[in-house]
Coordinates of C-alpha atoms and ligand atoms in Angstrom, one line a residue:
X1 CA -27.9 -53.3 13.7
X2 CA -24.7 -52.2 12.0
X3 CA -22.1 -50.4 14.2
X4 CA -19.8 -47.7 13.1
X5 CA -16.6 -45.9 14.1
X6 CA -16.0 -42.3 13.5
X7 CA -12.3 -41.6 13.4
X8 CA -9.7 -38.9 12.5
X9 CA -7.7 -39.4 9.4
X10 CA -5.0 -36.8 10.1
X11 CA -3.5 -35.1 13.2
X12 CA -6.8 -34.6 15.0
X13 CA -9.2 -31.6 15.0
X14 CA -10.8 -32.8 11.8
X15 CA -14.3 -32.1 12.9
X16 CA -15.1 -35.6 14.4
X17 CA -17.3 -34.1 17.1
X18 CA -19.5 -32.4 14.6
X19 CA -19.9 -35.6 12.6
X20 CA -20.7 -37.7 15.6
X21 CA -23.2 -35.1 16.7
X22 CA -24.8 -35.3 13.3
X23 CA -24.8 -39.1 13.1
X24 CA -25.8 -40.0 16.7
X25 CA -29.5 -39.6 15.6
X26 CA -29.1 -43.0 13.9
X27 CA -27.4 -44.8 16.9
X28 CA -28.6 -45.9 20.3
X29 CA -25.2 -45.9 22.0
X30 CA -22.1 -43.8 21.6
X31 CA -18.8 -45.0 23.1
X32 CA -15.5 -43.1 23.6
X33 CA -12.8 -45.8 23.6
X34 CA -9.4 -44.2 24.0
X35 CA -7.6 -41.0 25.1
X36 CA -8.7 -38.6 27.7
X37 CA -9.4 -34.9 28.3
X38 CA -6.5 -33.9 26.0
X39 CA -8.5 -33.3 22.9
X40 CA -11.6 -31.2 22.3
X41 CA -14.5 -32.1 20.1
X42 CA -16.5 -29.0 19.2
X43 CA -20.2 -29.5 18.8
X44 CA -22.5 -26.7 17.8
X45 CA -26.2 -27.4 18.3
X46 CA -29.4 -25.7 19.4
X47 CA -28.1 -25.5 23.0
X48 CA -25.0 -23.6 22.1
X49 CA -21.3 -24.3 21.3
X50 CA -19.6 -27.0 23.4
X51 CA -16.0 -28.2 23.5
X52 CA -16.3 -31.8 24.7
X53 CA -13.1 -33.3 26.1
X54 CA -14.2 -36.6 27.7
X55 CA -17.9 -36.8 27.4
X56 CA -19.1 -38.7 24.3
X57 CA -20.7 -36.4 21.7
X58 CA -24.0 -38.3 22.0
X59 CA -24.6 -36.6 25.3
X60 CA -26.9 -34.0 23.7
X61 CA -29.3 -36.6 22.3
X62 CA -32.1 -37.5 24.6
X63 CA -32.4 -41.2 24.0
X64 CA -28.7 -41.9 23.4
X65 CA -26.7 -43.9 25.9
X66 CA -23.1 -42.6 26.2
X67 CA -20.2 -44.8 27.4
X68 CA -16.7 -44.2 28.5
X69 CA -14.9 -47.4 27.7
X70 CA -12.1 -49.2 29.4
X71 CA -9.6 -47.7 27.0
X72 CA -10.0 -44.1 28.1
X73 CA -7.9 -42.1 30.5
X74 CA -10.5 -41.5 33.2
X75 CA -9.7 -38.0 34.6
X76 CA -12.5 -37.7 37.2
X77 CA -11.6 -34.0 37.8
X78 CA -11.9 -32.9 34.2
X79 CA -14.9 -35.1 33.6
X80 CA -16.8 -33.8 36.6
X81 CA -16.1 -30.2 35.6
X82 CA -17.1 -30.9 32.1
X83 CA -20.3 -32.5 33.3
X84 CA -21.1 -29.4 35.3
X85 CA -20.6 -27.1 32.3
X86 CA -22.9 -29.2 30.1
X87 CA -25.5 -29.6 32.9
X88 CA -25.5 -25.9 33.4
X89 CA -26.7 -25.5 29.8
X90 CA -29.7 -27.7 30.4
X91 CA -28.4 -31.1 29.4
X92 CA -29.4 -33.9 31.7
X93 CA -26.7 -36.4 32.7
X94 CA -27.7 -39.4 34.7
X95 CA -26.5 -43.0 35.1
X96 CA -29.1 -43.8 32.5
X97 CA -27.4 -41.8 29.7
X98 CA -23.8 -41.9 30.9
X99 CA -22.0 -45.1 31.9
X100 CA -18.4 -45.4 32.8
X101 CA -16.5 -48.7 32.5
X102 CA -15.5 -50.3 35.8
X103 CA -12.3 -51.4 33.9
X104 CA -11.3 -47.9 32.9
X105 CA -8.1 -46.7 34.7
X106 CA -7.9 -43.4 36.6
X107 CA -5.8 -40.5 35.6
X108 CA -4.5 -39.1 38.9
X109 CA -3.5 -35.6 39.9
X110 CA 0.2 -36.5 39.7
X111 CA -0.1 -37.5 36.1
X112 CA -0.8 -33.9 35.1
X113 CA 2.1 -32.7 37.3
X114 CA 4.5 -35.2 35.7
X115 CA 3.4 -34.2 32.2
X116 CA 4.3 -30.6 33.0
X117 CA 7.5 -31.4 34.8
X118 CA 8.8 -33.6 31.9
X119 CA 7.9 -31.0 29.2
X120 CA 9.7 -28.3 31.3
X121 CA 12.7 -30.6 31.6
X122 CA 12.8 -31.2 27.9
X123 CA 12.8 -27.4 27.1
X124 CA 13.1 -26.9 23.4
X125 CA 13.0 -30.7 22.8
X126 CA 9.5 -30.9 24.3
X127 CA 6.7 -33.0 22.7
X128 CA 4.2 -30.2 22.7
X129 CA 2.0 -32.1 25.2
X130 CA -1.4 -30.6 26.2
X131 CA -0.1 -31.3 29.8
X132 CA -3.3 -33.2 30.7
X133 CA -1.2 -36.1 32.0
X134 CA -2.0 -38.5 29.2
X135 CA 1.5 -39.9 28.6
X136 CA 2.3 -40.4 32.3
X137 CA -1.1 -42.0 32.7
X138 CA -0.7 -44.5 30.0
X139 CA 2.8 -45.4 31.1
X140 CA 1.4 -46.1 34.6
X141 CA -1.5 -48.1 33.1
X142 CA 0.9 -50.4 31.3
X143 CA 3.1 -50.6 34.4
X144 CA -0.1 -51.6 36.2
X145 CA 0.4 -48.7 38.6
X146 CA -2.8 -46.8 38.6
X147 CA -6.3 -47.2 40.0
X148 CA -9.2 -49.0 38.2
X149 CA -12.6 -47.3 38.3
X150 CA -14.0 -50.5 39.9
X151 CA -11.8 -49.8 43.0
X152 CA -13.9 -46.7 43.7
X153 CA -16.6 -49.1 44.7
X154 CA -14.5 -50.6 47.4
X155 CA -13.1 -47.8 49.6
X156 CA -11.0 -49.9 52.0
X157 CA -9.3 -51.6 49.2
X158 CA -8.8 -48.3 47.5
X159 CA -7.1 -46.6 50.4
X160 CA -4.6 -49.4 50.9
X161 CA -3.8 -49.4 47.2
X162 CA -3.4 -45.6 47.2
X163 CA -0.9 -45.8 50.1
X164 CA 1.3 -48.1 48.0
X165 CA 1.0 -46.0 44.8
X166 CA 1.7 -42.8 46.8
X167 CA 5.0 -44.1 48.2
X168 CA 6.2 -45.2 44.8
X169 CA 5.0 -42.0 42.9
X170 CA 6.5 -39.7 45.5
X171 CA 9.9 -41.1 44.8
X172 CA 9.6 -40.0 41.1
X173 CA 8.2 -36.6 42.0
X174 CA 10.7 -35.7 44.7
X175 CA 13.9 -37.5 43.7
X176 CA 13.7 -37.3 39.9
X177 CA 12.1 -33.9 39.4
X178 CA 12.7 -32.3 42.8
X179 CA 9.0 -31.5 43.0
X180 CA 6.6 -31.8 46.0
X181 CA 5.2 -35.2 46.7
X182 CA 1.6 -35.8 47.8
X183 CA 0.2 -36.7 51.2
X184 CA -2.4 -39.4 51.6
X185 CA -4.8 -36.7 52.9
X186 CA -4.4 -34.7 49.8
X187 CA -5.0 -37.6 47.6
X188 CA -8.1 -38.8 49.5
X189 CA -9.4 -35.3 49.4
X190 CA -9.1 -35.3 45.6
X191 CA -10.9 -38.7 45.5
X192 CA -13.7 -37.4 47.7
X193 CA -14.1 -34.2 45.7
X194 CA -14.1 -35.8 42.2
X195 CA -13.9 -39.5 42.1
X196 CA -16.8 -40.2 44.6
X197 CA -19.1 -38.0 42.5
X198 CA -18.7 -40.2 39.4
X199 CA -19.1 -43.4 41.3
X200 CA -22.8 -43.7 40.4
X201 CA -21.9 -43.8 36.7
X202 CA -19.5 -46.8 37.1
X203 CA -20.7 -50.2 35.9
X204 CA -19.8 -53.2 33.7
X205 CA -20.2 -51.4 30.4
X206 CA -18.9 -54.5 28.5
X207 CA -22.0 -56.4 29.8
X208 CA -24.2 -53.4 28.9
X209 CA -22.8 -53.3 25.3
X210 CA -23.1 -57.0 24.8
X211 CA -26.8 -56.8 25.9
X212 CA -27.3 -53.8 23.7
X213 CA -25.8 -55.6 20.7
X214 CA -28.0 -58.7 21.4
X215 CA -31.1 -56.5 21.5
X216 CA -30.2 -55.1 18.0
X217 CA -29.1 -51.7 19.2
X218 CA -26.7 -49.7 17.1
X219 CA -23.4 -48.6 18.4
X220 CA -21.2 -45.6 17.4
X221 CA -17.6 -45.7 18.4
X222 CA -16.1 -42.2 18.8
X223 CA -12.3 -41.7 18.5
X224 CA -10.2 -38.9 19.6
X225 CA -7.3 -37.4 17.6
X226 CA -6.4 -39.0 14.3
X227 CA -4.4 -41.8 12.6
X228 CA -1.2 -39.7 12.5
X229 CA -1.3 -39.4 16.3
X230 CA -1.9 -43.1 16.9
X231 CA 0.8 -44.6 19.1
X232 CA 1.7 -47.4 16.8
X233 CA 0.9 -46.0 13.3
X234 CA 1.4 -42.2 13.8
X235 CA 4.4 -39.9 13.7
X236 CA 6.1 -41.4 16.8
X237 CA 7.2 -40.0 19.2
X238 CA 4.9 -37.0 18.3
X239 CA 1.9 -39.2 18.8
X240 CA -0.5 -39.6 21.6
X241 CA -0.1 -42.4 24.1
X242 CA -3.1 -44.5 23.0
X243 CA -4.4 -46.1 19.8
X244 CA -6.6 -43.6 17.9
X245 CA -7.3 -46.1 15.1
X246 CA -10.7 -47.8 14.4
X247 CA -9.2 -51.2 15.0
X248 CA -8.9 -50.4 18.7
X249 CA -12.5 -49.4 19.1
X250 CA -13.8 -52.9 20.0
X251 CA -10.9 -53.4 22.5
X252 CA -11.1 -50.0 24.2
X253 CA -14.9 -50.1 24.4
X254 CA -15.6 -53.4 26.1
X255 CA -16.7 -55.5 23.0
X256 CA -13.3 -57.0 22.1
X257 CA -14.9 -59.5 19.6
X258 CA -17.0 -56.9 17.7
X259 CA -16.5 -56.3 14.0
X260 CA -16.9 -52.8 12.6
X261 CA -19.5 -52.6 9.9
X262 CA -18.5 -49.1 8.9
X263 CA -15.6 -46.7 9.5
X264 CA -16.2 -43.1 8.7
X265 CA -12.9 -41.2 8.4
X266 CA -13.1 -37.5 9.0
X267 CA -10.7 -35.2 7.0
X268 CA -10.5 -31.5 6.8
X269 CA -10.5 -29.8 3.4
X270 CA -7.0 -28.4 4.4
X271 CA -4.5 -29.5 7.1
X272 CA -4.0 -28.5 10.6
X273 CA -1.8 -29.8 13.4
X274 CA -1.3 -28.9 17.1
X275 CA 2.0 -29.4 18.8
X276 CA 5.4 -30.5 17.7
X277 CA 6.6 -33.0 15.1
X278 CA 7.0 -33.0 11.3
X279 CA 4.2 -31.4 9.4
X280 CA 5.3 -31.6 5.8
X281 CA 2.7 -29.3 4.2
X282 CA 3.0 -26.5 6.7
X283 CA 2.5 -22.9 5.7
X284 CA 4.2 -20.0 7.4
X285 CA 3.7 -16.2 7.5
X286 CA 0.8 -14.4 5.9
X287 CA -0.5 -17.4 3.9
X288 CA -0.7 -19.4 7.2
X289 CA -2.2 -16.5 9.1
X290 CA -5.0 -16.1 6.6
X291 CA -6.0 -19.8 6.6
X292 CA -5.7 -20.0 10.4
X293 CA -8.0 -16.9 10.8
X294 CA -10.5 -18.2 8.2
X295 CA -10.7 -21.6 9.8
X296 CA -10.5 -20.5 13.4
X297 CA -7.6 -22.8 13.9
X298 CA -7.0 -22.4 17.6
X299 CA -6.9 -25.4 20.0
X300 CA -10.3 -26.3 21.6
X301 CA -8.5 -27.3 24.8
X302 CA -5.5 -25.0 24.9
X303 CA -6.4 -22.1 22.6
X304 CA -3.0 -22.5 21.0
X305 CA -2.7 -21.4 17.3
X306 CA -2.7 -24.6 15.2
X307 CA -0.2 -25.1 12.5
X308 CA -1.9 -25.1 9.1
X309 CA -1.3 -25.9 5.4
X310 CA -3.0 -27.2 2.3
X311 CA -4.6 -30.7 2.4
X312 CA -1.8 -33.3 2.6
X313 CA -3.0 -36.0 0.2
X314 CA 0.0 -38.3 1.0
X315 CA -0.7 -38.3 4.8
X316 CA -4.5 -38.4 4.2
X317 CA -4.3 -41.5 1.9
X318 CA -2.1 -43.2 4.6
X319 CA -4.6 -42.2 7.3
X320 CA -7.5 -43.6 5.2
X321 CA -5.8 -46.9 4.8
X322 CA -4.6 -47.1 8.4
X323 CA -8.2 -46.4 9.6
X324 CA -9.7 -48.8 7.1
X325 CA -12.2 -46.1 6.3
X326 CA -15.2 -47.2 4.4
X327 CA -16.4 -43.6 3.7
X328 CA -15.0 -40.2 4.3
X329 CA -16.5 -37.0 5.7
X330 CA -14.7 -33.9 4.2
X331 CA -15.2 -31.0 6.6
X332 CA -14.7 -27.2 6.4
X333 CA -14.9 -27.0 2.6
X334 CA -16.5 -23.6 3.2
X335 CA -13.3 -22.3 4.7
X336 CA -11.5 -22.5 1.3
X337 CA -14.0 -20.2 -0.4
X338 CA -11.6 -17.2 0.1
X339 CA -8.9 -18.7 -2.1
X340 CA -8.6 -17.8 -5.8
X341 CA -6.7 -21.0 -6.4
X342 CA -6.4 -23.9 -4.0
X343 CA -3.0 -25.5 -3.5
X344 CA -2.9 -29.2 -2.4
X345 CA 0.1 -31.2 -1.3
X346 CA 0.0 -34.0 -3.9
X347 CA 3.2 -35.9 -3.3
X348 CA 6.4 -35.8 -1.3
X349 CA 10.0 -35.5 -2.4
X350 CA 12.3 -37.5 -0.2
X351 CA 16.0 -37.8 -0.8
X352 CA 15.7 -36.8 -4.4
X353 CA 12.8 -39.2 -5.1
X354 CA 9.1 -38.4 -5.7
X355 CA 6.8 -40.6 -3.6
X356 CA 3.1 -40.8 -2.7
X357 CA 3.8 -43.2 0.2
X358 CA 3.9 -41.8 3.7
X359 CA 7.4 -42.2 5.0
X360 CA 8.4 -43.7 8.4
X361 CA 8.6 -41.2 11.3
X362 CA 12.4 -41.2 11.2
X363 CA 12.8 -39.7 7.7
X364 CA 9.5 -37.9 7.6
X365 CA 11.1 -34.6 8.6
X366 CA 13.2 -34.7 5.4
X367 CA 10.2 -34.9 3.1
X368 CA 9.3 -31.9 1.0
X369 CA 5.8 -31.2 -0.3
X370 CA 5.1 -31.2 -4.0
X371 CA 2.2 -28.9 -4.6
X372 CA -0.5 -28.8 -7.3
X373 CA -3.0 -26.1 -7.7
X374 CA -6.8 -26.4 -8.3
X375 CA -9.2 -23.6 -9.3
X376 CA -11.1 -21.9 -6.4
X377 CA -14.9 -21.2 -6.6
X378 CA -14.9 -17.7 -5.2
X379 CA -18.3 -17.7 -3.5
X380 CA -19.8 -18.5 -0.1
X381 CA -21.0 -22.2 -0.1
X382 CA -22.0 -22.4 3.5
X383 CA -25.8 -22.3 2.7
X384 CA -25.6 -25.1 0.1
X385 CA -27.2 -28.4 1.1
X386 CA -27.2 -30.4 -2.2
X387 CA -24.2 -31.7 -4.1
X388 CA -25.5 -30.5 -7.5
X389 CA -25.8 -26.9 -6.1
X390 CA -22.1 -26.7 -5.3
X391 CA -20.0 -24.7 -7.8
X392 CA -18.4 -27.0 -10.4
X393 CA -14.9 -26.1 -9.0
X394 CA -15.9 -27.1 -5.5
X395 CA -17.2 -30.5 -6.8
X396 CA -14.0 -30.9 -8.8
X397 CA -12.0 -30.3 -5.7
X398 CA -13.9 -32.9 -3.7
X399 CA -13.6 -35.4 -6.6
X400 CA -9.9 -34.8 -6.9
X401 CA -9.3 -35.4 -3.2
X402 CA -11.5 -38.5 -3.4
X403 CA -9.5 -40.0 -6.3
X404 CA -6.2 -39.3 -4.6
X405 CA -7.1 -40.7 -1.2
X406 CA -8.9 -43.8 -2.6
X407 CA -12.1 -43.6 -0.6
X408 CA -15.6 -42.3 -1.3
X409 CA -16.4 -38.9 0.2
X410 CA -19.9 -39.4 1.4
X411 CA -20.3 -36.3 3.5
X412 CA -19.2 -32.7 2.6
X413 CA -19.5 -30.3 5.6
X414 CA -19.9 -26.6 4.8
X415 CA -20.4 -25.2 8.3
X416 CA -20.1 -26.1 12.0
X417 CA -23.9 -26.4 12.5
X418 CA -25.6 -29.8 12.6
X419 CA -27.4 -29.3 9.3
X420 CA -24.6 -27.7 7.3
X421 CA -23.9 -30.9 5.5
X422 CA -24.2 -32.3 2.0
X423 CA -24.8 -36.0 1.8
X424 CA -23.8 -37.5 -1.5
Ligands
LIG1 P1 -12.6 -32.7 16.5 O1 -11.6 -32.8 17.6 O2 -12.1 -33.6 15.4 O3 -14.0 -32.9 16.8 O4 -12.4 -31.3 15.8 P2 -12.5 -29.8 16.5 O5 -13.7 -29.7 17.2 O6 -11.2 -29.5 17.3 O7 -12.4 -28.9 15.3 C1 -13.3 -28.7 14.4 C2 -13.8 -27.2 14.4 O8 -14.3 -26.9 13.1 C3 -14.9 -26.9 15.4 O9 -14.7 -25.6 15.8 C4 -16.1 -27.2 14.5 O10 -17.2 -26.4 15.0 C5 -15.7 -26.6 13.2 N1 -16.3 -27.3 12.1 C6 -16.5 -28.6 11.8 N2 -16.9 -28.7 10.6 C7 -17.0 -27.5 10.0 C8 -17.3 -27.1 8.7 O11 -17.6 -27.8 7.8 N3 -17.2 -25.7 8.5 C9 -16.8 -24.8 9.4 N4 -16.7 -23.6 9.1 N5 -16.5 -25.2 10.7 C10 -16.5 -26.6 11.0

């Protein structure tokens, strides 16, 4: 069966959760392959509204198996709390429908502390981290100084390893930041409270996925954030600390030799961005406030107001190419209905030159947007389900974006609900 990755084309918050929720009906397995509890995928379905941070969005479908791959930052505390929220709304989570890779590394309590301490030290030069511990976690993972999920299955080995890690990490906490260190008791207590509870879900998910593939099951890979936040291809250093691109899906999932049959890139009909870093098309003042209000652009995890602006076609075309998108889902088209005319950021001006190439992160802050304006459609489109029923101006907007980004827009989303979708 074909497999597919659903990825973000921009700065994150494109509506990936809603697209995965829609498309999981066609897939047997959904895998999260990178990142941690730092992003929030919002899913609205018959059970209510959910902000998923670590759980794969297939968790609401009865026959879907959900996997947290080796590439994720496994924050047992966040995961456990999130599981309780979802279970409380009537969703069943068992080792049959949730499997956690034994090769995933654990995000530990001190990673969150260090994230906050470093952001506080940076003051106005801070990265705008969500303070979930992601950057300290991935640095430790690459230094080989954190705990593998498989270690939870061997308590004696784990305790000896924790003693070593504790000694090392307390040096940083106390001597670099002047903060309190941890005692072994505190750490073990945390492990008993959270990590022990997720033990039943840990298994060799690589083997599971290989078997699933051999049996002809279809696999959906679910990314967090977007191409512009990818560690290697994004707006470094205002990126996340993992690879949010589709190419990492096989590696971070446990199927390193898999080929992606399809990559669906999710793009919003306008732009939004959380945190610091250059955001060329940014609007300010009343114009921004109106769009933010209309689109409900407040962080799913932090509640922070998101920065907003018109669709940035330069950044989006770069994102489409970086992700290798084979089709695009354009979300939140309904939000633009209040505009009489719709501005788009068509090109950049950089050092006196006009360009439609996305610049490197060092000069990106110098780029200025060149705006074009398209006609608005001036009516509510949220109830429309067929392409031909959209107002001509709305279709023209979609076709214009499609032409500029160089990829077919297969899905047009006109509302947060599962069925508020137009499939072309
Ligand atoms: P993700 O992290 O990429 O999954 O995106 P978020 O969940 O942070 O942000 C998307 C937000 O937009 C959520 O609140 C969704 O419910 C909502 N949403 C997604 N698609 C649409 C749409 O087409 N129209 C409207 N009005 N809301 C949408």
